[in-house]
Amino acid sequence: MAKGKRERRILAFTGAAALVAVGLNLLISAIKAQKSRKKIDVLGSRVRVNLSASEIHRLSDQIISKSKEIHDLVASVPLEKVTYANVISPLAELETYLFPLVQSCVFPRMVSTSSDVRKASTEAEKRLDLHFLMCRKREDVYHAVKAFADRGEWLGSEAKRYIQCLVREFERNGVNLTMSKRKEMEKLRSQIDELSLRYIQNLNGDNSFIPFSEPELAGMPPQFIESLEKTDSAKLKVFLKSYHVTPILEHCKIGSTRKLVAVTYGQRCGKENLDILENLVQLRHKCARLLGYSNYADFAIEPRMARTSSKVFEFLEDVSVKVSNLATRELNVLGDLKRKEEGDSPFGMEDLLYYMRRVEEEQLDLDLGEVKQYFPVNLVLSGIFKIFQDLFGLKFEEIKDVDVWHETVCLYSVLDYSSSELLGYFYLDIFSREGKFAHTCVLPLQNGCLSSNDTHQIPVVLLISQYPKQIDGKPVLLRFSEVVSLCHEFSHVVHHICSRATFSRFSALRVEDDFVEIPAHVLENWCYESISLKMMSGFHQDITKSVTSEMCKSLKRRREMFSGLKLKQEILLCLVDQIIHSSENVDIVELLKHLHPKVMLGIPLLEGTNPASCFPRIAIGYEAVCYSYIWSEVFAADIFASKFQDDLLNKYAGLQFRNKVLAPGGAKEPLEILSDYLGREPSIQSFVECKSKNDL
C-alpha cells in the first residue's frame, strides 16, 4: 500500500514537473518567437552579421569555390570567341556578388565579442587574400581579358575603364613574366614582407629610456611626473615612445633635456633599421624593374591620381616654394622668443614644438579641457547628421530591431530627401569594448553598383570607433581632435553611400588612394566654422549653451598656426621617400644631411639622428606614396575655398558636390571629376592662401 502511494506520488510529481516543463518550453518558445519576430530584414543588404566561427569557415569555402568556378569558366572561353558577355561581365558580376560575403567573413575580426569568431575571421581573411592574389596571377584568365581588350570594341567609358583596370592589375602581378621571373618576383616580395615586418618590430620592441632628475624635467605637468617609473637610483624614466617624447618636446623648459630626448629618439634602431631600409629600397626597385618600370616610385604611383613620380616631385617642390615665405615668418617668431628666454643659442628641431606651444599660449585664450565639455558624443553625432543631411539632401533614419553584433551598435538607412529613394545603410559601432579594433575607421560592407538584372545594389558601410561608454549617467565627452576625426570618417560613410558607379570595383571608397581622402578633407572644414560647430556642440550640463564664438575662432586659428613649418616637415619626409624610391644607391644619411637645412630653412638635421630609421610609413604601407596626405589637403582646400567658404550650408553647392564628386566613385579619372566640378583644373593657390591667412 505504501509502495503504491509512493508510486502515485512519484507519478503525480513527475506529471506536475512535466506540465511545468511544458509550460516553460512554451514560454521560452514564445520569447524566442517574439525575439525572432523583432528582428527585421535589412532590405537590399546581403551582409551577414553574427556569423559563428564555423559559419565563417563555411562561407569562406563557398566564396573560394564560387570564385574558382567563374575564373575557370572565363579561362575556358577560346580566345577567338571572347566577348564582353562571356569574359568581362562574369568577372564584374562575381565582384558584385562576392564583396558583401567576403566582408561578412572579414569584418568580425574587428568587432566581434567572441575571441573564437575573431580568430576565425582573421584566418578567413588570410585565406581569402591568398586566393584572390592567386586569381590576379592567373595567366589563362588574363589572356581571355586581354584578348577582348585588344579587339578595341566600342564600350561605354566606365566599362572601358573597368577593363583597363583588370588588365593593369594582372600585369602588375606579373602575368607577363616568364616562370623564372615570376619565381624571382615572389621571392623578392617575400623578402620585402619579412624586412618590413622586422623594421616595425624593431621600433615596437625598443624599450630604451633616459633617466632624468626632476629638475631636468622642469615645466612638465605634475601628473606627467607622477606617471613616470623610477630607476633604482630614484631617477625618472623617460621612455623613447611618443607618449613620453611628445609631451617633453612640448612642455619641458630645459633646452638640454629637449635636445637629448630629440636626439636619442631620432637615433632609435639607427644602424639596424637603416640597413633594413636600404635593402628594402633595393628589393623594391628590383621588383619594379622586373615588371618593366624604371623605379619603384613609378610602379607605386601609376595607379594613383598623380600617375608618375615626376608629377609628385613637381607638386612637392611647388608647395614647398609657395609656403617658404610663410614658414620663414613663423620661424622668425619662434627664434625671437627663444632668444628672449635662452639667449643666443641656435634654434634647433628640438625647439619647434616647445616654442610653438608657447606662442599658442600667448596668442590664444583656449583651454582644450574646457572645450571638451561642449562636445558630448551624442550631440556631436546629431549635429554632424544634420549638417550632412541638409548639405547633401539626405535623410537618416535609425532602424530598430535588426540583427547586430552588439547591443550598442546602431543601423541607419539613408534616403534621398526629395524622392525618398533608399540610397544605402550605415552601421555605427562607436563605443569601446574588449577585443574590438582600437582606432576610428570606416569599412565598406557592400558596394553600390548595378547588379546583373540592372537593379541598383545599395551600399552598406560600417563606422568603427572606441569612445568610452557612458558611466553613471555621465555623458561621453569628446576631445576636439576626436570631433574632427569623427566628422572626417563620417565623410567617408557619406561618400560610400552616395556612390552611383556601375561597377562594384568603382564604388566610392574604391577610388585612387590619393583621391579618396579629398572629400573627407573638404568636409573637415565644417569643424572649424562657428555656424557648424554650434550645431554639433552643447555644454554637457546644459546643451542649450553651445561652444562660444571666441572658442570657435581660437580653434580655427590654432589649426592654421605654424602651418608653414608643419608642412615643411612633412614635405621633407615626402621628398626623402620619393628620392630613395626613384633613384638607385642613394646614401640616405647624406641625403638627409643635405636636404634637411634646404627644406627646413637652415635648421640642420639633429647630429647623429636619422629619421629614416624610425619612420614607419616609409617602411610599410606608404612607401613612395607619403605625398598623398598633402596632395589631398591641397585639392580639398581649393574645393572648399571655391564652393563653400562663403556659404557653408549652400544646398546647391552641396548637391553639386554629391552628384559630381561623390557619386562617380572610381568610374572616372579623378582629375576629370575635380575639373568638371570646379570648372577648371585644381590649383595649389587656394591652399597657400588659406594657410597664410593666419599669419603670426
Short mmCIF file of C-alpha atoms in Angstrom, two decimals, residues 128-522:
data_model
loop_
_atom_site.label_atom_id
_atom_site.label_comp_id
_atom_site.label_asym_id
_atom_site.label_seq_id
_atom_site.Cartn_x
_atom_site.Cartn_y
_atom_site.Cartn_z
CA LEU A 128 40.70 34.87 -48.99
CA ASP A 129 43.57 37.32 -49.56
CA LEU A 130 45.79 34.47 -50.73
CA HIS A 131 43.07 33.09 -53.01
CA PHE A 132 42.33 36.45 -54.67
CA LEU A 133 46.06 37.11 -55.08
CA MET A 134 46.34 33.81 -56.96
CA CYS A 135 43.34 34.82 -59.10
CA ARG A 136 45.15 38.03 -60.06
CA LYS A 137 48.06 35.90 -61.24
CA ARG A 138 46.04 33.55 -63.46
CA GLU A 139 47.59 33.69 -66.88
CA ASP A 140 44.66 31.91 -68.55
CA VAL A 141 42.10 34.45 -67.28
CA TYR A 142 44.42 37.33 -68.21
CA HIS A 143 44.73 36.09 -71.79
CA ALA A 144 40.93 36.00 -72.12
CA VAL A 145 40.56 39.55 -70.75
CA LYS A 146 43.47 40.85 -72.84
CA ALA A 147 42.11 39.22 -76.00
CA PHE A 148 38.85 41.11 -75.57
CA ALA A 149 40.63 44.37 -74.68
CA ASP A 150 42.82 44.13 -77.78
CA ARG A 151 39.80 43.95 -80.05
CA GLY A 152 39.06 47.59 -79.33
CA GLU A 153 35.29 47.16 -79.41
CA TRP A 154 33.23 50.25 -78.61
CA LEU A 155 32.30 50.40 -74.96
CA GLY A 156 30.98 52.97 -72.54
CA SER A 157 33.65 54.94 -70.69
CA GLU A 158 33.12 53.14 -67.38
CA ALA A 159 33.25 49.66 -68.95
CA LYS A 160 36.40 50.64 -70.83
CA ARG A 161 37.99 51.90 -67.62
CA TYR A 162 36.99 48.67 -65.86
CA ILE A 163 38.73 46.54 -68.49
CA GLN A 164 41.84 48.73 -68.32
CA CYS A 165 41.91 48.22 -64.55
CA LEU A 166 41.61 44.45 -64.94
CA VAL A 167 44.46 44.29 -67.44
CA ARG A 168 46.68 46.56 -65.33
CA GLU A 169 46.00 44.53 -62.19
CA PHE A 170 47.02 41.27 -63.88
CA GLU A 171 50.15 42.83 -65.37
CA ARG A 172 51.21 44.46 -62.08
CA ASN A 173 51.07 40.97 -60.57
CA GLY A 174 53.49 39.60 -63.14
CA VAL A 175 51.35 37.52 -65.53
CA ASN A 176 53.51 38.66 -68.47
CA LEU A 177 56.69 37.39 -66.86
CA THR A 178 58.43 34.12 -67.62
CA MET A 179 58.11 31.43 -64.98
CA SER A 180 61.65 32.04 -63.70
CA LYS A 181 61.00 35.78 -63.36
CA ARG A 182 57.71 35.14 -61.58
CA LYS A 183 59.51 32.98 -59.05
CA GLU A 184 62.12 35.71 -58.66
CA MET A 185 59.40 38.30 -58.04
CA GLU A 186 57.65 36.09 -55.47
CA LYS A 187 60.95 35.64 -53.69
CA LEU A 188 61.58 39.41 -53.73
CA ARG A 189 58.11 40.16 -52.36
CA SER A 190 58.56 37.59 -49.61
CA GLN A 191 61.86 39.24 -48.63
CA ILE A 192 60.20 42.68 -48.72
CA ASP A 193 57.42 41.50 -46.39
CA GLU A 194 59.94 39.97 -43.99
CA LEU A 195 62.16 43.06 -43.88
CA SER A 196 59.21 45.45 -43.49
CA LEU A 197 57.98 43.43 -40.52
CA ARG A 198 61.45 43.43 -38.94
CA TYR A 199 61.69 47.22 -39.31
CA ILE A 200 58.39 47.69 -37.44
CA GLN A 201 59.19 45.03 -34.84
CA ASN A 202 62.50 46.75 -34.07
CA LEU A 203 60.69 50.01 -33.37
CA ASN A 204 57.92 48.39 -31.35
CA GLY A 205 60.39 46.31 -29.37
CA ASP A 206 62.61 49.26 -28.43
CA ASN A 207 62.02 49.84 -24.71
CA SER A 208 65.02 52.08 -24.07
CA PHE A 209 64.68 55.07 -21.76
CA ILE A 210 66.62 58.08 -20.50
CA PRO A 211 66.90 58.67 -16.74
CA PHE A 212 66.27 62.27 -15.60
CA SER A 213 66.17 64.07 -12.29
CA GLU A 214 63.01 66.06 -11.59
CA PRO A 215 64.75 69.46 -12.06
CA GLU A 216 65.80 68.33 -15.56
CA LEU A 217 62.09 67.97 -16.37
CA ALA A 218 61.09 71.46 -15.24
CA GLY A 219 57.89 72.64 -16.86
CA MET A 220 56.31 69.20 -17.13
CA PRO A 221 52.77 68.88 -15.70
CA PRO A 222 52.66 67.24 -12.22
CA GLN A 223 50.50 64.36 -13.46
CA PHE A 224 53.14 63.56 -16.10
CA ILE A 225 55.93 63.47 -13.48
CA GLU A 226 53.78 61.27 -11.22
CA SER A 227 53.17 58.80 -14.06
CA LEU A 228 56.89 58.12 -14.65
CA GLU A 229 58.57 54.98 -13.38
CA LYS A 230 61.74 55.32 -11.30
CA THR A 231 65.18 53.75 -11.61
CA ASP A 232 66.93 52.14 -8.64
CA SER A 233 68.70 55.46 -8.09
CA ALA A 234 65.33 57.29 -7.97
CA LYS A 235 65.79 58.91 -11.37
CA LEU A 236 62.70 59.28 -13.56
CA LYS A 237 62.43 57.02 -16.64
CA VAL A 238 61.52 58.76 -19.89
CA PHE A 239 60.86 56.03 -22.43
CA LEU A 240 61.58 56.67 -26.10
CA LYS A 241 57.93 56.37 -27.04
CA SER A 242 55.77 59.12 -28.47
CA TYR A 243 53.59 59.27 -25.34
CA HIS A 244 56.66 60.44 -23.38
CA VAL A 245 58.71 62.19 -26.07
CA THR A 246 56.00 64.49 -27.47
CA PRO A 247 54.93 65.94 -24.07
CA ILE A 248 58.57 66.66 -23.19
CA LEU A 249 59.28 68.38 -26.51
CA GLU A 250 56.14 70.47 -25.98
CA HIS A 251 56.43 71.36 -22.28
CA CYS A 252 59.95 70.93 -20.88
CA LYS A 253 61.64 74.28 -20.17
CA ILE A 254 65.15 72.83 -20.15
CA GLY A 255 66.64 73.08 -23.63
CA SER A 256 69.36 70.48 -22.99
CA THR A 257 66.71 67.97 -21.90
CA ARG A 258 64.65 68.59 -25.02
CA LYS A 259 67.73 68.17 -27.20
CA LEU A 260 68.86 64.95 -25.51
CA VAL A 261 65.36 63.46 -25.86
CA ALA A 262 65.01 64.57 -29.51
CA VAL A 263 68.46 63.25 -30.48
CA THR A 264 68.07 59.92 -28.69
CA TYR A 265 64.58 59.46 -30.09
CA GLY A 266 65.92 60.11 -33.60
CA GLN A 267 68.66 57.50 -33.11
CA ARG A 268 66.31 54.60 -32.34
CA CYS A 269 67.16 51.40 -34.21
CA GLY A 270 69.57 53.57 -36.23
CA LYS A 271 72.10 51.25 -37.86
CA GLU A 272 69.87 48.17 -37.93
CA ASN A 273 66.80 49.84 -39.41
CA LEU A 274 68.88 51.93 -41.81
CA ASP A 275 70.39 48.71 -43.22
CA ILE A 276 66.91 47.19 -43.46
CA LEU A 277 65.54 50.24 -45.26
CA GLU A 278 68.41 50.32 -47.75
CA ASN A 279 67.81 46.63 -48.52
CA LEU A 280 64.07 47.23 -48.78
CA VAL A 281 64.53 50.01 -51.29
CA GLN A 282 66.83 47.91 -53.48
CA LEU A 283 64.41 44.96 -53.40
CA ARG A 284 61.51 47.25 -54.34
CA HIS A 285 63.48 48.64 -57.28
CA LYS A 286 64.28 45.10 -58.47
CA CYS A 287 60.61 44.14 -58.26
CA ALA A 288 59.56 47.24 -60.21
CA ARG A 289 62.19 46.66 -62.92
CA LEU A 290 61.04 43.06 -63.37
CA LEU A 291 57.60 44.47 -64.16
CA GLY A 292 59.00 46.95 -66.68
CA TYR A 293 59.13 50.13 -64.54
CA SER A 294 62.26 52.24 -64.28
CA ASN A 295 61.97 52.52 -60.48
CA TYR A 296 59.70 51.62 -57.59
CA ALA A 297 58.16 55.08 -57.24
CA ASP A 298 56.76 54.94 -60.78
CA PHE A 299 55.32 51.49 -60.04
CA ALA A 300 53.68 52.63 -56.78
CA ILE A 301 52.26 55.89 -58.17
CA GLU A 302 51.00 54.61 -61.54
CA PRO A 303 47.51 53.54 -60.27
CA ARG A 304 47.09 56.76 -58.28
CA MET A 305 45.83 60.19 -59.22
CA ALA A 306 49.36 61.61 -59.63
CA ARG A 307 50.33 58.78 -62.06
CA THR A 308 54.12 59.50 -62.13
CA SER A 309 56.92 60.22 -59.70
CA SER A 310 57.94 63.29 -61.71
CA LYS A 311 54.46 64.75 -61.13
CA VAL A 312 54.85 64.18 -57.37
CA PHE A 313 58.26 65.89 -57.33
CA GLU A 314 56.83 68.84 -59.21
CA PHE A 315 53.92 69.05 -56.77
CA LEU A 316 56.05 68.83 -53.60
CA GLU A 317 58.56 71.39 -54.81
CA ASP A 318 55.78 73.76 -55.86
CA VAL A 319 54.08 73.58 -52.46
CA SER A 320 57.42 73.90 -50.65
CA VAL A 321 58.36 77.04 -52.56
CA LYS A 322 54.95 78.64 -52.10
CA VAL A 323 54.88 78.17 -48.32
CA SER A 324 58.52 79.22 -47.77
CA ASN A 325 57.74 82.88 -47.01
CA LEU A 326 55.06 81.90 -44.51
CA ALA A 327 57.32 79.32 -42.87
CA THR A 328 60.17 81.85 -42.66
CA ARG A 329 57.97 84.37 -40.85
CA GLU A 330 56.82 81.63 -38.45
CA LEU A 331 60.41 80.55 -37.76
CA ASN A 332 61.44 84.15 -37.06
CA VAL A 333 58.70 84.45 -34.42
CA LEU A 334 59.89 81.24 -32.75
CA GLY A 335 63.55 82.26 -32.94
CA ASP A 336 62.83 85.66 -31.36
CA LEU A 337 61.01 84.02 -28.47
CA LYS A 338 63.84 81.55 -27.88
CA ARG A 339 66.42 84.33 -27.80
CA LYS A 340 64.39 86.12 -25.15
CA GLU A 341 64.26 83.01 -22.98
CA GLU A 342 67.52 81.17 -23.68
CA GLY A 343 69.90 83.75 -25.15
CA ASP A 344 71.73 83.32 -28.45
CA SER A 345 71.81 79.52 -28.64
CA PRO A 346 70.86 78.39 -32.17
CA PHE A 347 67.30 77.30 -32.87
CA GLY A 348 67.08 73.54 -33.48
CA MET A 349 64.50 70.93 -34.30
CA GLU A 350 64.21 70.14 -30.59
CA ASP A 351 62.79 73.65 -30.05
CA LEU A 352 59.94 73.57 -32.59
CA LEU A 353 57.15 72.01 -30.54
CA TYR A 354 58.06 73.83 -27.32
CA TYR A 355 58.04 77.33 -28.80
CA MET A 356 55.02 76.62 -30.99
CA ARG A 357 53.12 75.79 -27.81
CA ARG A 358 54.46 78.90 -26.06
CA VAL A 359 53.25 81.17 -28.88
CA GLU A 360 49.87 79.43 -28.89
CA GLU A 361 49.51 80.06 -25.17
CA GLU A 362 50.41 83.73 -25.59
CA GLN A 363 48.14 84.38 -28.57
CA LEU A 364 45.18 82.08 -27.91
CA ASP A 365 42.80 82.09 -24.98
CA LEU A 366 41.93 78.42 -25.36
CA ASP A 367 41.60 75.65 -22.79
CA LEU A 368 41.09 72.36 -24.62
CA GLY A 369 39.87 70.77 -21.40
CA GLU A 370 37.09 73.35 -21.24
CA VAL A 371 36.35 72.91 -24.96
CA LYS A 372 35.79 69.19 -24.37
CA GLN A 373 32.88 69.96 -22.03
CA TYR A 374 30.90 71.19 -25.05
CA PHE A 375 31.14 68.02 -27.12
CA PRO A 376 29.02 65.13 -25.76
CA VAL A 377 29.28 62.37 -28.35
CA ASN A 378 25.53 62.08 -28.97
CA LEU A 379 25.24 65.82 -29.59
CA VAL A 380 28.26 65.78 -31.91
CA LEU A 381 26.71 62.95 -33.91
CA SER A 382 23.30 64.62 -34.17
CA GLY A 383 25.00 67.84 -35.32
CA ILE A 384 27.09 66.03 -37.95
CA PHE A 385 23.96 64.21 -39.11
CA LYS A 386 22.05 67.48 -39.51
CA ILE A 387 24.86 69.20 -41.40
CA PHE A 388 25.32 66.32 -43.83
CA GLN A 389 21.58 65.78 -44.32
CA ASP A 390 20.96 69.48 -45.04
CA LEU A 391 24.01 69.93 -47.22
CA PHE A 392 23.61 66.84 -49.40
CA GLY A 393 19.81 66.45 -49.49
CA LEU A 394 19.80 63.25 -47.42
CA LYS A 395 17.64 61.81 -44.66
CA PHE A 396 18.98 59.41 -41.97
CA GLU A 397 16.56 57.12 -40.14
CA GLU A 398 17.54 54.71 -37.38
CA ILE A 399 16.26 51.16 -37.92
CA LYS A 400 15.35 49.37 -34.72
CA ASP A 401 15.06 45.63 -34.08
CA VAL A 402 17.65 44.47 -36.60
CA ASP A 403 20.29 41.84 -36.07
CA VAL A 404 23.56 43.43 -34.88
CA TRP A 405 26.72 42.03 -33.27
CA HIS A 406 26.49 44.11 -30.07
CA GLU A 407 23.73 45.92 -28.23
CA THR A 408 25.44 49.30 -28.66
CA VAL A 409 25.55 49.03 -32.47
CA CYS A 410 23.03 51.13 -34.42
CA LEU A 411 21.88 50.85 -38.02
CA TYR A 412 20.64 53.79 -40.11
CA SER A 413 19.05 53.92 -43.52
CA VAL A 414 19.95 56.80 -45.84
CA LEU A 415 17.24 58.20 -48.11
CA ASP A 416 17.27 60.89 -50.75
CA TYR A 417 15.37 63.76 -49.14
CA SER A 418 13.45 64.75 -52.27
CA SER A 419 12.49 61.37 -53.71
CA SER A 420 12.67 59.16 -50.56
CA GLU A 421 14.74 56.69 -52.62
CA LEU A 422 16.71 54.31 -50.40
CA LEU A 423 20.39 55.07 -51.02
CA GLY A 424 22.06 52.77 -48.51
CA TYR A 425 22.74 51.90 -44.89
CA PHE A 426 25.42 52.62 -42.32
CA TYR A 427 26.21 50.87 -39.05
CA LEU A 428 27.65 52.85 -36.13
CA ASP A 429 29.79 50.87 -33.68
CA ILE A 430 31.46 53.63 -31.71
CA PHE A 431 31.76 52.53 -28.08
CA SER A 432 34.70 50.65 -26.62
CA ARG A 433 34.72 47.01 -25.59
CA GLU A 434 37.28 44.27 -25.14
CA GLY A 435 38.72 42.74 -28.29
CA LYS A 436 37.48 45.47 -30.60
CA PHE A 437 39.64 47.27 -33.18
CA ALA A 438 41.28 50.19 -31.40
CA HIS A 439 41.05 53.01 -33.95
CA THR A 440 38.40 55.07 -35.73
CA CYS A 441 37.89 53.85 -39.29
CA VAL A 442 35.30 53.15 -41.99
CA LEU A 443 34.80 49.74 -43.57
CA PRO A 444 32.64 49.22 -46.69
CA LEU A 445 30.48 46.11 -46.28
CA GLN A 446 28.58 46.19 -49.58
CA ASN A 447 29.38 48.23 -52.66
CA GLY A 448 26.89 50.38 -54.52
CA CYS A 449 26.68 49.30 -58.16
CA LEU A 450 24.41 47.86 -60.84
CA SER A 451 23.52 44.18 -60.48
CA SER A 452 23.21 41.79 -63.42
CA ASN A 453 19.45 42.41 -63.61
CA ASP A 454 20.06 46.19 -63.91
CA THR A 455 18.84 46.89 -60.38
CA HIS A 456 20.98 49.10 -58.17
CA GLN A 457 22.74 47.25 -55.35
CA ILE A 458 22.74 49.65 -52.43
CA PRO A 459 25.91 50.40 -50.46
CA VAL A 460 26.34 49.36 -46.82
CA VAL A 461 29.15 50.72 -44.66
CA LEU A 462 30.41 50.49 -41.07
CA LEU A 463 31.96 53.21 -38.91
CA ILE A 464 34.04 51.88 -36.02
CA SER A 465 35.42 53.86 -33.09
CA GLN A 466 36.42 53.35 -29.46
CA TYR A 467 34.75 56.04 -27.36
CA PRO A 468 34.28 55.19 -23.67
CA LYS A 469 30.84 54.05 -22.53
CA GLN A 470 28.57 56.28 -20.50
CA ILE A 471 29.02 55.61 -16.77
CA ASP A 472 26.53 56.60 -14.05
CA GLY A 473 24.60 58.77 -16.45
CA LYS A 474 27.61 60.97 -17.19
CA PRO A 475 27.82 61.90 -20.89
CA VAL A 476 30.71 60.73 -23.04
CA LEU A 477 32.72 63.85 -23.91
CA LEU A 478 34.97 64.03 -26.98
CA ARG A 479 38.29 65.82 -27.26
CA PHE A 480 38.20 68.31 -30.12
CA SER A 481 40.61 66.16 -32.14
CA GLU A 482 38.10 63.31 -31.78
CA VAL A 483 35.31 65.57 -33.05
CA VAL A 484 37.36 66.31 -36.18
CA SER A 485 38.22 62.63 -36.63
CA LEU A 486 34.55 61.60 -36.32
CA CYS A 487 33.49 64.20 -38.89
CA HIS A 488 36.30 63.09 -41.23
CA GLU A 489 35.38 59.42 -41.00
CA PHE A 490 31.66 60.08 -41.34
CA SER A 491 32.51 61.91 -44.57
CA HIS A 492 33.78 58.56 -45.87
CA VAL A 493 30.46 56.99 -44.86
CA VAL A 494 28.53 59.57 -46.89
CA HIS A 495 30.96 59.21 -49.82
CA HIS A 496 30.31 55.48 -49.90
CA ILE A 497 26.53 55.87 -49.60
CA CYS A 498 26.31 58.46 -52.40
CA SER A 499 28.16 56.34 -54.94
CA ARG A 500 26.31 55.69 -58.21
CA ALA A 501 29.01 53.72 -60.04
CA THR A 502 28.02 50.88 -62.36
CA PHE A 503 30.81 48.51 -61.30
CA SER A 504 31.43 47.28 -57.75
CA ARG A 505 35.14 47.93 -58.26
CA PHE A 506 34.41 51.65 -58.67
CA SER A 507 32.17 52.05 -55.63
CA ALA A 508 33.06 55.26 -53.79
CA LEU A 509 35.81 54.13 -51.42
CA ARG A 510 37.45 52.08 -54.17
CA VAL A 511 38.89 55.20 -55.82
CA GLU A 512 42.55 56.13 -56.23
CA ASP A 513 44.27 56.26 -52.83
CA ASP A 514 45.42 59.86 -53.22
CA PHE A 515 41.86 60.89 -54.15
CA VAL A 516 39.83 59.03 -51.50
CA GLU A 517 40.79 61.46 -48.71
CA ILE A 518 39.91 64.63 -50.65
CA PRO A 519 36.16 64.68 -49.84
CA ALA A 520 36.86 63.99 -46.15
CA HIS A 521 39.43 66.80 -46.01
CA VAL A 522 36.90 69.15 -47.62
#
